[in-house]
Coordinates of C-alpha atoms in Angstrom, one line a residue:
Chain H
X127 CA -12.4 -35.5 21.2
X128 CA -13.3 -32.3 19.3
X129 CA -15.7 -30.1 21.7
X130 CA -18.5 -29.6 20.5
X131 CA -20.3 -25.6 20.1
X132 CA -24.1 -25.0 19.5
X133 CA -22.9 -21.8 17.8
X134 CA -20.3 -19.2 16.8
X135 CA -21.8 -16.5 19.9
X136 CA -21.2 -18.9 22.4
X137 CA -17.9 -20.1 21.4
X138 CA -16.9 -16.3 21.0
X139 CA -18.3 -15.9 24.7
X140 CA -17.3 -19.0 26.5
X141 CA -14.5 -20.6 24.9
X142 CA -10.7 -19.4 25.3
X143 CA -8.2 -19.1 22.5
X144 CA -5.8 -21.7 22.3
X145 CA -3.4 -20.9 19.4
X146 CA -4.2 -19.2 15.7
X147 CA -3.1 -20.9 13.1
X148 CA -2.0 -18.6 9.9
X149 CA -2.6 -19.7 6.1
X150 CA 0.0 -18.0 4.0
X151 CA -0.4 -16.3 0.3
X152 CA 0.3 -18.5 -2.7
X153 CA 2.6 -16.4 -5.2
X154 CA 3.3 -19.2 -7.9
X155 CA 0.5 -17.0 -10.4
X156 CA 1.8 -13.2 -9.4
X157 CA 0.6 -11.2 -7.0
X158 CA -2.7 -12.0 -7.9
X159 CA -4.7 -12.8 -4.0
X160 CA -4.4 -16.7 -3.6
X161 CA -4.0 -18.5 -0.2
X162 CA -2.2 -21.4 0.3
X163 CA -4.2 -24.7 0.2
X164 CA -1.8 -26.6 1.8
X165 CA -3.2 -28.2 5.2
X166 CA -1.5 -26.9 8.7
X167 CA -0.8 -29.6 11.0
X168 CA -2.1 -27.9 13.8
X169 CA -5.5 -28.9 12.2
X170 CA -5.6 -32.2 12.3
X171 CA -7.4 -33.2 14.9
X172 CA -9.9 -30.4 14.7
X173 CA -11.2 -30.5 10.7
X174 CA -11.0 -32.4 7.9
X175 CA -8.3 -31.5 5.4
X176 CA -11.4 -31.4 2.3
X177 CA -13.9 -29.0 4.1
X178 CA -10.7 -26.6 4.8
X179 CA -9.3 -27.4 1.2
X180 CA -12.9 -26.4 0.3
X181 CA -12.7 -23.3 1.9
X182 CA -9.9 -21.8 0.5
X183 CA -10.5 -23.2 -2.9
X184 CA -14.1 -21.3 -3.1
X185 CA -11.9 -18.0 -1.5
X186 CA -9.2 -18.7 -4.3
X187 CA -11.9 -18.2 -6.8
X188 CA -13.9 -15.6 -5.4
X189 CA -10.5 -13.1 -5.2
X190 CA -9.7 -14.4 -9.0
X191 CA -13.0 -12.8 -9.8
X192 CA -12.7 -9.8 -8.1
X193 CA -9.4 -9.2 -9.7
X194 CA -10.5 -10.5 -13.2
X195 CA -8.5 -8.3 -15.4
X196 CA -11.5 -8.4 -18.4
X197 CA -14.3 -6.5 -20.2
X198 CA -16.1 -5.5 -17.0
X199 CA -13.0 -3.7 -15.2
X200 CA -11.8 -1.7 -18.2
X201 CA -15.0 -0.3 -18.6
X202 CA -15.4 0.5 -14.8
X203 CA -12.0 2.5 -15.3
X204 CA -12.6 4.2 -19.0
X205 CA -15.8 5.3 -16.9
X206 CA -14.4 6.0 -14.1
X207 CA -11.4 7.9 -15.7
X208 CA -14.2 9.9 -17.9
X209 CA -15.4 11.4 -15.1
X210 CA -11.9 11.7 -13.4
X211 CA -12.9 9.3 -10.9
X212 CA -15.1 11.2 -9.2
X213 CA -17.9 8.2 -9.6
X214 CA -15.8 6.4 -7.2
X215 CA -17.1 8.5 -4.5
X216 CA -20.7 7.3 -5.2
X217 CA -20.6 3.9 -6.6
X218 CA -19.2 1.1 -5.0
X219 CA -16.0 -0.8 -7.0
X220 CA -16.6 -4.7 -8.3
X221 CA -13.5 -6.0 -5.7
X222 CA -15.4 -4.2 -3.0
X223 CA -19.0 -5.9 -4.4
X224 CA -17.0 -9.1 -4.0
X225 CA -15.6 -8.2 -0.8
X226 CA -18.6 -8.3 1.2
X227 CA -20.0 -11.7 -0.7
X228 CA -16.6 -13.2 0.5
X229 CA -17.1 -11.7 4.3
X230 CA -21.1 -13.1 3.6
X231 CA -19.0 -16.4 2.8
X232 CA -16.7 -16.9 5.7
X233 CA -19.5 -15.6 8.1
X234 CA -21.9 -18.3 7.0
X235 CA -18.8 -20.9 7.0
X236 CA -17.7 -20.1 10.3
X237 CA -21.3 -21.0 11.8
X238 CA -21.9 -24.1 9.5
X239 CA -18.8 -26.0 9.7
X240 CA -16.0 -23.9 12.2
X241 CA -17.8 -23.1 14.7
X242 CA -18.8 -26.2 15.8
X243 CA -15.6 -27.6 15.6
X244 CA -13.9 -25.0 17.9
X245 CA -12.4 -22.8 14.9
X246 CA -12.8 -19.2 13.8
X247 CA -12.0 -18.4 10.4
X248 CA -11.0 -14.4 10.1
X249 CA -11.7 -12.6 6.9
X250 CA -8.4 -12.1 5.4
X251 CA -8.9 -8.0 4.4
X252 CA -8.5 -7.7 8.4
X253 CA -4.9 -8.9 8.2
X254 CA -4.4 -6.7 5.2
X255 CA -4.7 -10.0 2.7
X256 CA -1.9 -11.6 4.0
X257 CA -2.9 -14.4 5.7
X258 CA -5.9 -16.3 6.6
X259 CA -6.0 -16.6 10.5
X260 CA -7.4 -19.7 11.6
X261 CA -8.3 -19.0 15.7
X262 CA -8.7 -22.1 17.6
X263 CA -10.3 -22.8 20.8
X264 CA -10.9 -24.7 23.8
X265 CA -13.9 -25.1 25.6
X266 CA -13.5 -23.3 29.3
X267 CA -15.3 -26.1 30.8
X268 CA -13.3 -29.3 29.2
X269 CA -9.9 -29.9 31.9
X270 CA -8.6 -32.6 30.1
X271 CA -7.4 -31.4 27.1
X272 CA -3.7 -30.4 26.7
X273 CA -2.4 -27.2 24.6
X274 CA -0.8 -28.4 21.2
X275 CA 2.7 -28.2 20.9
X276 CA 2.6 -24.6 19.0
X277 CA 1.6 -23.5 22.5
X278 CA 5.0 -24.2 24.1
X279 CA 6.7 -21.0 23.0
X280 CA 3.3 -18.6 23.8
X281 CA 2.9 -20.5 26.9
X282 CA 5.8 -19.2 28.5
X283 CA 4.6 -15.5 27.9
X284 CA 1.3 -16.1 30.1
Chain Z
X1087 CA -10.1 11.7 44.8
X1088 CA -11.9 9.3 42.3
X1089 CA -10.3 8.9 38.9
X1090 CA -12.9 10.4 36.4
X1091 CA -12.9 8.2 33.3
X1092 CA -14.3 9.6 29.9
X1093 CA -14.3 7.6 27.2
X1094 CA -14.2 8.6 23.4
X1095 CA -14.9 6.3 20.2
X1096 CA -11.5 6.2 19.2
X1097 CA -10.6 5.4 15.2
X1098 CA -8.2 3.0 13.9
X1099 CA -6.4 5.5 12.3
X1100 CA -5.4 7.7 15.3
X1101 CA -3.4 4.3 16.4
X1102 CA -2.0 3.4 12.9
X1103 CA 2.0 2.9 13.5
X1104 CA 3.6 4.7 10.7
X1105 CA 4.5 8.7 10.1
X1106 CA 1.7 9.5 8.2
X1107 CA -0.5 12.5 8.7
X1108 CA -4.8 12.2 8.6
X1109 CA -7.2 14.3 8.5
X1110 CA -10.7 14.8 8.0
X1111 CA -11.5 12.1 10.6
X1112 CA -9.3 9.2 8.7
X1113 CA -10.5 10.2 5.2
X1114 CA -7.2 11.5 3.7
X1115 CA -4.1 10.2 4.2
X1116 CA -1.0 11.7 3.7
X1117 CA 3.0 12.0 4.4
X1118 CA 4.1 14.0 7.0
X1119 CA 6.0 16.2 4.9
X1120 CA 3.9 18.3 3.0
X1121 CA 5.6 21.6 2.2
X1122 CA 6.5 20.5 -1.1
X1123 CA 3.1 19.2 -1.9
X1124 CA 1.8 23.0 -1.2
X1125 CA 4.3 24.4 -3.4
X1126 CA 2.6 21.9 -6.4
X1127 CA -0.8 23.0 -5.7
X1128 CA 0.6 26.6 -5.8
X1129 CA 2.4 26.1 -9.2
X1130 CA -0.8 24.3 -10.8
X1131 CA -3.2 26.9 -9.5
X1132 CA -0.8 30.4 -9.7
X1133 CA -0.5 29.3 -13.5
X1134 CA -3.5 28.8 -14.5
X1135 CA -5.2 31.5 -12.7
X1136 CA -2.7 34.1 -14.3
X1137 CA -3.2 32.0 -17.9
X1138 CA -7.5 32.7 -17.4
X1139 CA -6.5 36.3 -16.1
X1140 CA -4.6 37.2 -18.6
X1141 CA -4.7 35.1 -21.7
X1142 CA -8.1 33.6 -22.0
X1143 CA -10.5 36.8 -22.5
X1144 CA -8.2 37.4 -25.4
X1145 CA -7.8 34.4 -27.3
X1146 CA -11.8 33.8 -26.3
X1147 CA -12.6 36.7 -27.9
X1148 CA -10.1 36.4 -31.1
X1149 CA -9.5 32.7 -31.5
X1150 CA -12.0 30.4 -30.3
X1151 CA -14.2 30.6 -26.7
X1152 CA -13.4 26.2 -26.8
X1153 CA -9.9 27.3 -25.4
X1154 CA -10.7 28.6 -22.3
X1155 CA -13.2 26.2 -21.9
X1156 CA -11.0 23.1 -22.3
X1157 CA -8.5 25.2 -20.3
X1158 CA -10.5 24.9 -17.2
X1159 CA -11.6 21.3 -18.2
X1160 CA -8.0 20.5 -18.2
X1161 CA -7.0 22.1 -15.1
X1162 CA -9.9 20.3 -13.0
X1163 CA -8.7 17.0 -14.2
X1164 CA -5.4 17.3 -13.2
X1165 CA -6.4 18.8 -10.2
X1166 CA -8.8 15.9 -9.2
X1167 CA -5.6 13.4 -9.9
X1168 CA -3.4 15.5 -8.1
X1169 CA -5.8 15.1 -5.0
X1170 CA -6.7 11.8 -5.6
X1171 CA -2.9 10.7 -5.9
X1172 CA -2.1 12.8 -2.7
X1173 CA -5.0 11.9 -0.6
X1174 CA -5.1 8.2 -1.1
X1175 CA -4.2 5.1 0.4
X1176 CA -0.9 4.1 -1.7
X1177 CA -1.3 0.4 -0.7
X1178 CA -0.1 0.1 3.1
X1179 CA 0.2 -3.1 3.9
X1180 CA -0.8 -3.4 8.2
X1181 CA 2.2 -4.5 10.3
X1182 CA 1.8 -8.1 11.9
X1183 CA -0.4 -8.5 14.7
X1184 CA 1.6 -10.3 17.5
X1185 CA 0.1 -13.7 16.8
X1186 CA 1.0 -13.5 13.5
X1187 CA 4.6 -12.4 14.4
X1188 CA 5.4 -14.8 16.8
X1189 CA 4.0 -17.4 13.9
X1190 CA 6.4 -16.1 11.6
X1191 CA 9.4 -15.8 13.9
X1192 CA 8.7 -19.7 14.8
X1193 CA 8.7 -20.8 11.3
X1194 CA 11.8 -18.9 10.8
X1195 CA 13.4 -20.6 13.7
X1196 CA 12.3 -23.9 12.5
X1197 CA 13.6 -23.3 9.0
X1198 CA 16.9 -22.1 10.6
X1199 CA 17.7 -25.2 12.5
X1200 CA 20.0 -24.7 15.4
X1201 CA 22.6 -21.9 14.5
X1202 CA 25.9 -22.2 16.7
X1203 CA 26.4 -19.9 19.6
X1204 CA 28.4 -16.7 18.5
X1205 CA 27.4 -17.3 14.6
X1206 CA 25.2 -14.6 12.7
X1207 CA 22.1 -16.0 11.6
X1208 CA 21.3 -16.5 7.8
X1209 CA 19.5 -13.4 6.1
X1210 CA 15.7 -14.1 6.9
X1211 CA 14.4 -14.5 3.3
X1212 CA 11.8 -16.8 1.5
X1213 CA 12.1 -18.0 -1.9
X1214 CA 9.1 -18.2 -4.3
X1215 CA 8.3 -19.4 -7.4
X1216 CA 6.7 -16.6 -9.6
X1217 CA 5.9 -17.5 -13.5
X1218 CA 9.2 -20.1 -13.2
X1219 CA 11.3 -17.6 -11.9
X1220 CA 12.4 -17.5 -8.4
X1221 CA 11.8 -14.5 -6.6
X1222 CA 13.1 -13.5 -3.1
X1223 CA 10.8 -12.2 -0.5
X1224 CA 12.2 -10.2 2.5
X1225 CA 11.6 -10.0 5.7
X1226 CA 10.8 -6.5 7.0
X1227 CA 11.7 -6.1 10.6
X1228 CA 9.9 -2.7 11.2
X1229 CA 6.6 -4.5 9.5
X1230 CA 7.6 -8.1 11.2
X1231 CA 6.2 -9.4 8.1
X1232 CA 7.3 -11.1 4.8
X1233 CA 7.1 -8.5 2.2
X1234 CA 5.0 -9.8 -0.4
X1235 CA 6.7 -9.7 -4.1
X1236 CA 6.6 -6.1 -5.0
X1237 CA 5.9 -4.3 -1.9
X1238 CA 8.7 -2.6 -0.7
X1239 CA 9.2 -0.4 3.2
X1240 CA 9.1 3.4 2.9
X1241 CA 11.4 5.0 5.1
X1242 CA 9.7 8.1 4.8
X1243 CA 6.5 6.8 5.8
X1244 CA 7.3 3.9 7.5
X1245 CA 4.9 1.8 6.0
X1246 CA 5.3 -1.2 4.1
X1247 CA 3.9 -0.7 1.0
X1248 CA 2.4 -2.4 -1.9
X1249 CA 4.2 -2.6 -5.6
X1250 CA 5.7 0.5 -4.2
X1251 CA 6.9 2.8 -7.0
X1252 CA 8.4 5.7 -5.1
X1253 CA 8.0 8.0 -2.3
X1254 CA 6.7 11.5 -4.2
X1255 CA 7.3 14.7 -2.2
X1256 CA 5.8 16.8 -5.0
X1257 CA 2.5 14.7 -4.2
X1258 CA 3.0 14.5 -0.7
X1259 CA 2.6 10.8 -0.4
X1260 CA 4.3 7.7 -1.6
X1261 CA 3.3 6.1 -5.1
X1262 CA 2.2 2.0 -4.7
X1263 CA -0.6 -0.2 -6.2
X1264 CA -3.6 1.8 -5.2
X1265 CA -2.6 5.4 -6.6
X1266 CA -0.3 4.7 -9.3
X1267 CA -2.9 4.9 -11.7
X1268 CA -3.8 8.5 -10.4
X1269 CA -0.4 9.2 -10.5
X1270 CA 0.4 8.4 -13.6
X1271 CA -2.6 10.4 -14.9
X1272 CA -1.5 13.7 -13.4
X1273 CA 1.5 13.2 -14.7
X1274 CA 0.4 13.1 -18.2
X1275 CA -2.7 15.9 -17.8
X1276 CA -0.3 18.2 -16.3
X1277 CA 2.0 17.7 -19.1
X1278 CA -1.0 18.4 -21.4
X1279 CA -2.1 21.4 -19.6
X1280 CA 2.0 23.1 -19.5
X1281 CA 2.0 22.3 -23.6
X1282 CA -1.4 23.5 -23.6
X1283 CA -0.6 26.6 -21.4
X1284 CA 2.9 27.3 -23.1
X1285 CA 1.5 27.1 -26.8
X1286 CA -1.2 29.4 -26.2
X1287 CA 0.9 31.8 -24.2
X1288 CA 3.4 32.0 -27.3
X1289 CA 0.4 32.2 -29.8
X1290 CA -0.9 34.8 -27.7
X1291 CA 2.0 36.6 -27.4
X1292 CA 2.1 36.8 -31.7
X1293 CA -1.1 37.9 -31.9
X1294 CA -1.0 40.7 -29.4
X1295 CA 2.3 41.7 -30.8
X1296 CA 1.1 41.8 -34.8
X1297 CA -1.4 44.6 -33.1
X1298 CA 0.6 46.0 -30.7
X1299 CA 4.5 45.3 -30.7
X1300 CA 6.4 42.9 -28.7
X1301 CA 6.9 45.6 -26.0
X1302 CA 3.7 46.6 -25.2
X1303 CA 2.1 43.0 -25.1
X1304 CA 4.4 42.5 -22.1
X1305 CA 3.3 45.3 -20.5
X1306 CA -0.3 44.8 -21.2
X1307 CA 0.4 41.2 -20.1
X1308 CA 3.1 40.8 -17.4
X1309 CA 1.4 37.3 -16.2
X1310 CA 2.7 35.8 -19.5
X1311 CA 6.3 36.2 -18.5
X1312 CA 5.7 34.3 -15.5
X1313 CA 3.6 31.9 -16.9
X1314 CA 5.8 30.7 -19.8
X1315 CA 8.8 30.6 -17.6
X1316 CA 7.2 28.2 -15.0
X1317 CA 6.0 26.1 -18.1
X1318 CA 9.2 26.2 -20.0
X1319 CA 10.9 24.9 -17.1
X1320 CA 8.3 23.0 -15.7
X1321 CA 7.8 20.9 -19.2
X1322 CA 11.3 19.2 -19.1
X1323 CA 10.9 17.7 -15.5
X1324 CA 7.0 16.8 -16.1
X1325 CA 7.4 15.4 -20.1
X1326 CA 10.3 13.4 -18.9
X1327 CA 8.5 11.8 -16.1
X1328 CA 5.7 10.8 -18.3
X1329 CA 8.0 9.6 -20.4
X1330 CA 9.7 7.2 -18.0
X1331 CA 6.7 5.7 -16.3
X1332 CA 4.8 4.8 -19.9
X1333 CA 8.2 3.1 -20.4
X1334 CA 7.9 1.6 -17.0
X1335 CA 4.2 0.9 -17.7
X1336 CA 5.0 -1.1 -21.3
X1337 CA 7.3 -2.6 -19.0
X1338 CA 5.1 -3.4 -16.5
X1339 CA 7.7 -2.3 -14.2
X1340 CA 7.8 -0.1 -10.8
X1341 CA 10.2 3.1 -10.5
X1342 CA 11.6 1.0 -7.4
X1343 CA 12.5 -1.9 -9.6
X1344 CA 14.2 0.0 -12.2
X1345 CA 16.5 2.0 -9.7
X1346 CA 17.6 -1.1 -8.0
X1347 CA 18.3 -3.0 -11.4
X1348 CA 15.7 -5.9 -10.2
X1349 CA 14.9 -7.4 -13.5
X1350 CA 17.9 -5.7 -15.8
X1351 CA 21.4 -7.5 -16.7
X1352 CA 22.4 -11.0 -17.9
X1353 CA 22.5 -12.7 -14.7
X1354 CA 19.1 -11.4 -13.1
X1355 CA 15.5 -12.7 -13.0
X1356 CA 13.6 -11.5 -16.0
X1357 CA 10.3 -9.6 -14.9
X1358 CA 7.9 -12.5 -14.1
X1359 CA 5.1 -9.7 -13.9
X1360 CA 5.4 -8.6 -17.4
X1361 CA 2.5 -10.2 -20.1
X1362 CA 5.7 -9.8 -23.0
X1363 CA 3.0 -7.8 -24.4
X1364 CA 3.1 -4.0 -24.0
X1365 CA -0.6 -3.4 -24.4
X1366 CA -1.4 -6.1 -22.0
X1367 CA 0.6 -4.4 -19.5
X1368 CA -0.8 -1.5 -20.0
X1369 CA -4.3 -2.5 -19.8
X1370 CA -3.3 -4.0 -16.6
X1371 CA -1.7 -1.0 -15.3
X1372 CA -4.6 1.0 -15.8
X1373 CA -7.3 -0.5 -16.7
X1374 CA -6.9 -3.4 -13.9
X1375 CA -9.0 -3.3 -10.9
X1376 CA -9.3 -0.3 -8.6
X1377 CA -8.0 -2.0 -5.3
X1378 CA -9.4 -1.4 -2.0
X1379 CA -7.4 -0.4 0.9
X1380 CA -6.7 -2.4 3.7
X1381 CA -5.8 -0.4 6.2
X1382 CA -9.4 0.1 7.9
X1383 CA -8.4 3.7 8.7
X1384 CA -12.4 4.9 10.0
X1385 CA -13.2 1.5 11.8
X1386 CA -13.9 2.2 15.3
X1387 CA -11.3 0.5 17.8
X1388 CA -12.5 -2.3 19.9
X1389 CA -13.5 -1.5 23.1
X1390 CA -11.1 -3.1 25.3
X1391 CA -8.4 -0.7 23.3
X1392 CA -10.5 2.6 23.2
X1393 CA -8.4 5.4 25.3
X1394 CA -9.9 6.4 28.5
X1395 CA -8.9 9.8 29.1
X1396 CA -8.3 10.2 33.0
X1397 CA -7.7 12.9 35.6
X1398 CA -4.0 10.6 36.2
X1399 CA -1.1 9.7 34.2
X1400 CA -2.9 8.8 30.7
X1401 CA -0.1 6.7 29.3
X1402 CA -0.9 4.2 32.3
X1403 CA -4.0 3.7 30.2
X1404 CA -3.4 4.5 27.2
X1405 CA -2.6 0.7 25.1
X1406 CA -3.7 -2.4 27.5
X1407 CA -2.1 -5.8 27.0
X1408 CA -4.3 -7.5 24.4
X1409 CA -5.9 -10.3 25.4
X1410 CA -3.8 -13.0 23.3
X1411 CA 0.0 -13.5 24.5
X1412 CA 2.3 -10.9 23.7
X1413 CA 5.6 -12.5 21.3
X1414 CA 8.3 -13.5 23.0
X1415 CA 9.8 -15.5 20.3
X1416 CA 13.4 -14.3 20.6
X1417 CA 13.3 -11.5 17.9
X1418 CA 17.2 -10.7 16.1
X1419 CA 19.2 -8.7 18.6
X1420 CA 20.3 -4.9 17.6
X1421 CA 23.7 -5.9 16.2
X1422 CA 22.3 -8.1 13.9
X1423 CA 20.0 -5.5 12.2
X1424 CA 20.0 -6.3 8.3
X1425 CA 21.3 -2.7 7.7
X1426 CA 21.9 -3.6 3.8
X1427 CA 23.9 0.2 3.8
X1428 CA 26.6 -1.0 5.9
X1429 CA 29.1 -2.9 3.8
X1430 CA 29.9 -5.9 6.2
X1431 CA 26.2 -7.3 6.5
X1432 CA 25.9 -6.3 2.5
X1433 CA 29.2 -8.5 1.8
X1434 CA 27.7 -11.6 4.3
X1435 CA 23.9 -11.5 2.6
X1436 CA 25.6 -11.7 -0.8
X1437 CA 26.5 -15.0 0.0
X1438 CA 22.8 -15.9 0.1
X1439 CA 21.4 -13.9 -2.2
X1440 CA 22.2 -13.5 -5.6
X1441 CA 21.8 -9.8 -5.9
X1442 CA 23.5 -6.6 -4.2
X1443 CA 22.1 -5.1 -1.9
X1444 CA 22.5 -1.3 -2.8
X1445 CA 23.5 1.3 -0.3
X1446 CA 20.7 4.4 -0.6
X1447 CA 21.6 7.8 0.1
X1448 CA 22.1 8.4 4.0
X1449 CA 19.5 11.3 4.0
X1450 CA 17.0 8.8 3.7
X1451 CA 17.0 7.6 7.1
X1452 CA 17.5 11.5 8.4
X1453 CA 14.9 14.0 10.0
X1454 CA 13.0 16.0 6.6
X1455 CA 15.5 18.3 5.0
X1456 CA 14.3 21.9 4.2
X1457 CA 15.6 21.8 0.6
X1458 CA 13.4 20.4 -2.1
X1459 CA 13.9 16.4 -2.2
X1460 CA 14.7 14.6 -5.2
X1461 CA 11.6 13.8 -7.4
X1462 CA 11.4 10.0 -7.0
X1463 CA 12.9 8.8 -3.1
X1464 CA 14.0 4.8 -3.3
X1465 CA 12.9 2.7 -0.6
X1466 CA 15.7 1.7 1.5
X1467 CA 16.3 -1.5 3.0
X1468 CA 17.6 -0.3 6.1
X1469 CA 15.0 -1.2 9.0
X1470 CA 15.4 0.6 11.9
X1471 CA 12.3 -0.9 13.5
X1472 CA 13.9 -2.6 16.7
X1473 CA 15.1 0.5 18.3
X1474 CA 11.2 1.4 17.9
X1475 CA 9.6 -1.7 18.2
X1476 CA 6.2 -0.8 19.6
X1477 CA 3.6 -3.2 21.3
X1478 CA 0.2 -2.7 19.7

């Protein structure tokens, strides 16, 4: 049932976007940047609730160490302070180090296990860390397959 | 005649809803209203260019050359906050793309159930659980997004914003998570530098007068005149303020929070941010991580939305339909605009919520005044985003 990709460039190029499914912030610790593992329904069909879980769990962890309130961060603001933040300008913070190993993350995710299931994940600091968009798509080609349900309400724009 | 079409790499910030002001290609981001920002800069800088005009080759000479010196020191450090504080990102949080909207107006809509013709629906709020305390989350109609717990809308800006503090004309830009820090910082180095400025001016002025008389040191020196009366008057305002955010800051507590009562009173939440330890909340007020900003102001736009500059009407060009569907979840209809100043809707969302919704001053939602605004501006809740609702 799932159609099947060889890889994330041609499901970008060939494949049309059904729905987008969006993954909501989990604020039972604070406003500390945690996303939801609860599994959408929309899903179902298309991925297995662990790999998503998996996912998010790894994304969970990599945010909780970018915002690690700890030894390293105070001394990367007494410096930074000292020199009345002017080093800021040259060096590059640790939340945006980690922000580029998480976009290295969902990149290498989206063409190992999304991509080939007809998903897209999108790197959540492109929707201002609010929600992690999950895009799903239907192969162009395939006539059979029926919009899910979510679709009824966008539908009637088109 | 053939349409000509140039087109030009277009930024995301020239498209950025909001009324803020850029410049250096996306670099520095501002509020639109910056006449009392200039005056700031032209306080700081008049001051101290009259204290090393006039004060520091004396003291130099007979005190100790180390004055001047940390004089300047000074001066560039609050400088360099002022900028930084003025020039950054507060925290904007982007409005909702239109997928994410229509989400959000669906779940709404299924968490609503069916309300009966001719009835109001309820308030659109979420409830989450925050250190065991239940906090309320509101939607923002201008934003079309659930505020997350501390961001708060700026009317001034019309941004969304997060753990706003306060809109600061005298910084020319609101105060949230990213520049608080910065903020805080100026605050306290520019009430080093007025004690700094205002000591030495008197200490000066004994000195020269011992020589001298009183008289004659004010003629020799009309700069100090002007200088101590800028710092006398300037020291109340500026030692206060310091004052009241390291008490918010032992707190761990936002101006915004404070004014509206949030956490304060019998029957309220407690503060489910706070550590209960003051140095804890300190060291995560400034000393916590120096957030990024989300608002990809010097990304280039996708092609697709890139404006096309043509020898025709350019508006016919200017924003194409975006390749996913455009929402047409039914959004709330003008009337039932959560205007929390009007009394009736305030009366009617009481039901639901627990706290009261404040009315804020009616200037807020006006045109900028020409006199000087009040130091810290409240958010207000009153969206006024449907009569501009803008397809992006």
């Amino acid at each position: 049932m799932a159609t099947e990709f060889h890889n994330l460039q041609e499901m970008q190029h060939c494949a049309s976007l059904v729905t987008k499914v969006f993954i909501q912030r989990d604020y039972s610790e604070g406003t500390v940047c945690r996303f939801q593992t609860k599994f959408p329904s929309e899903l179902n069909i298309r991925i297995e609730r662990t790999l998503l879980e998996e996912t998010v769990k790894t994304l969970n962890s990599y945010y909780m160490e970018a915002e690690k309130i700890g030894g390293q961060s105070y001394m990367e603001g007494c410096l930074a302070c000292a020199t009345a933040y002017i080093v800021f300008l040259c060096m590059e913070t640790r939340y945006e180090k980690v922000l580029k190993k998480i976009s290295g993350y969902i990149q290498e995710q989206n063409e190992k296990i999304y991509a080939p299931r007809g998903l897209l994940l999108t790197d959540p600091v492109e929707r201002g860390m609010r929600v992690l968009e999950v895009s799903i798509f239907e192969d162009q080609g395939s006539a059979g397959s029926s919009p899910s349900s979510t679709l009824s309400s966008d539908s009637s724009a088109r | 005649m053939s349409a000509v079409m140039i087109t030009r790499k277009v930024r995301k910030w020239e498209r950025l809803p909001g009324k803020n002001t850029f410049c250096c290609d996306g670099r520095v981001m501002m509020a639109r209203q910056k006449g009392v920002f200039y005056l700031t800069m032209f306080l700081i800088m008049g001051t101290c260019s009259l204290f090393f005009a006039f004060e520091c080759p004396y003291l130099a000479v007979h005190l100790s050359p180390a004055i001047p010196v940390f004089a300047v020191l000074l001066f560039l450090f609050v400088m360099a906050m002022l900028l930084r504080t003025s020039f950054s990102d507060p925290g904007v949080l982007p409005r909702a793309l239109p997928e994410e909207a229509a989400f959000i107006e669906m779940e709404i809509e299924a968490a609503n159930g069916n309300v009966p013709a001719g009835q109001r629906p309820p308030p659109r709020i979420r409830n989450v659980q925050i250190n065991n305390q239940i906090v309320k989350l509101k939607y923002c109609y201008t934003c079309k997004i659930f505020r997350p717990p501390r961001a708060s809308h700026c009317s001034i800006c019309d941004n969304c914003v997060d753990r706003f503090d306060h809109h600061c004309p005298w910084v020319g830009n609101c105060v949230g998570k990213r520049n608080y820090r910065y903020f805080y910082l100026f605050t306290l180095s520019l009430s080093l530098l007025t004690i700094y400025i205002f000591a030495f001016d008197i200490v000066h002025v004994v000195m020269r007068s011992v020589d001298k008389g009183f008289l004659n040191t004010l003629q020799e020196t009309p700069g100090t005149v002007l200088e101590v009366l800028v710092c006398f008057f300037t020291l109340w305002s500026v030692v206060g303020l310091t004052g009241f955010h390291t008490y918010l800051i032992s707190l761990n507590q936002t101006t915004n929070e404070d004014i509206k009562g949030s956490w304060s009173g019998k029957n309220r939440v407690q503060n489910p941010y706070s550590h209960k330890n003051i140095i804890k909340n300190c060291c995560e007020v400034l000393c916590g991580p120096a957030y990024p900003s989300v608002l990809d102001r010097r990304g280039l736009m996708p092609e697709d939305s890139s404006s096309a500059l043509t020898s025709f009407a350019p508006s016919s060009t200017s924003i194409p339909a975006p390749q996913t569907t455009k929402t047409t979840a039914p959004l709330i209809p003008n009337e039932h605009t959560p205007d929390d100043a009007k009394p009736n809707i305030a009366a009617s969302a009481e039901k639901t919520s627990s706290h009261k919704a404040k009315s804020p001053p009616p200037k807020e939602e006006q045109p900028p005044l020409p006199t000087v605004p009040p130091l810290a501006s409240p958010e207000t809740d009153a969206e006024t985003s449907i009569s501009k609702d803008k397809m992006y």
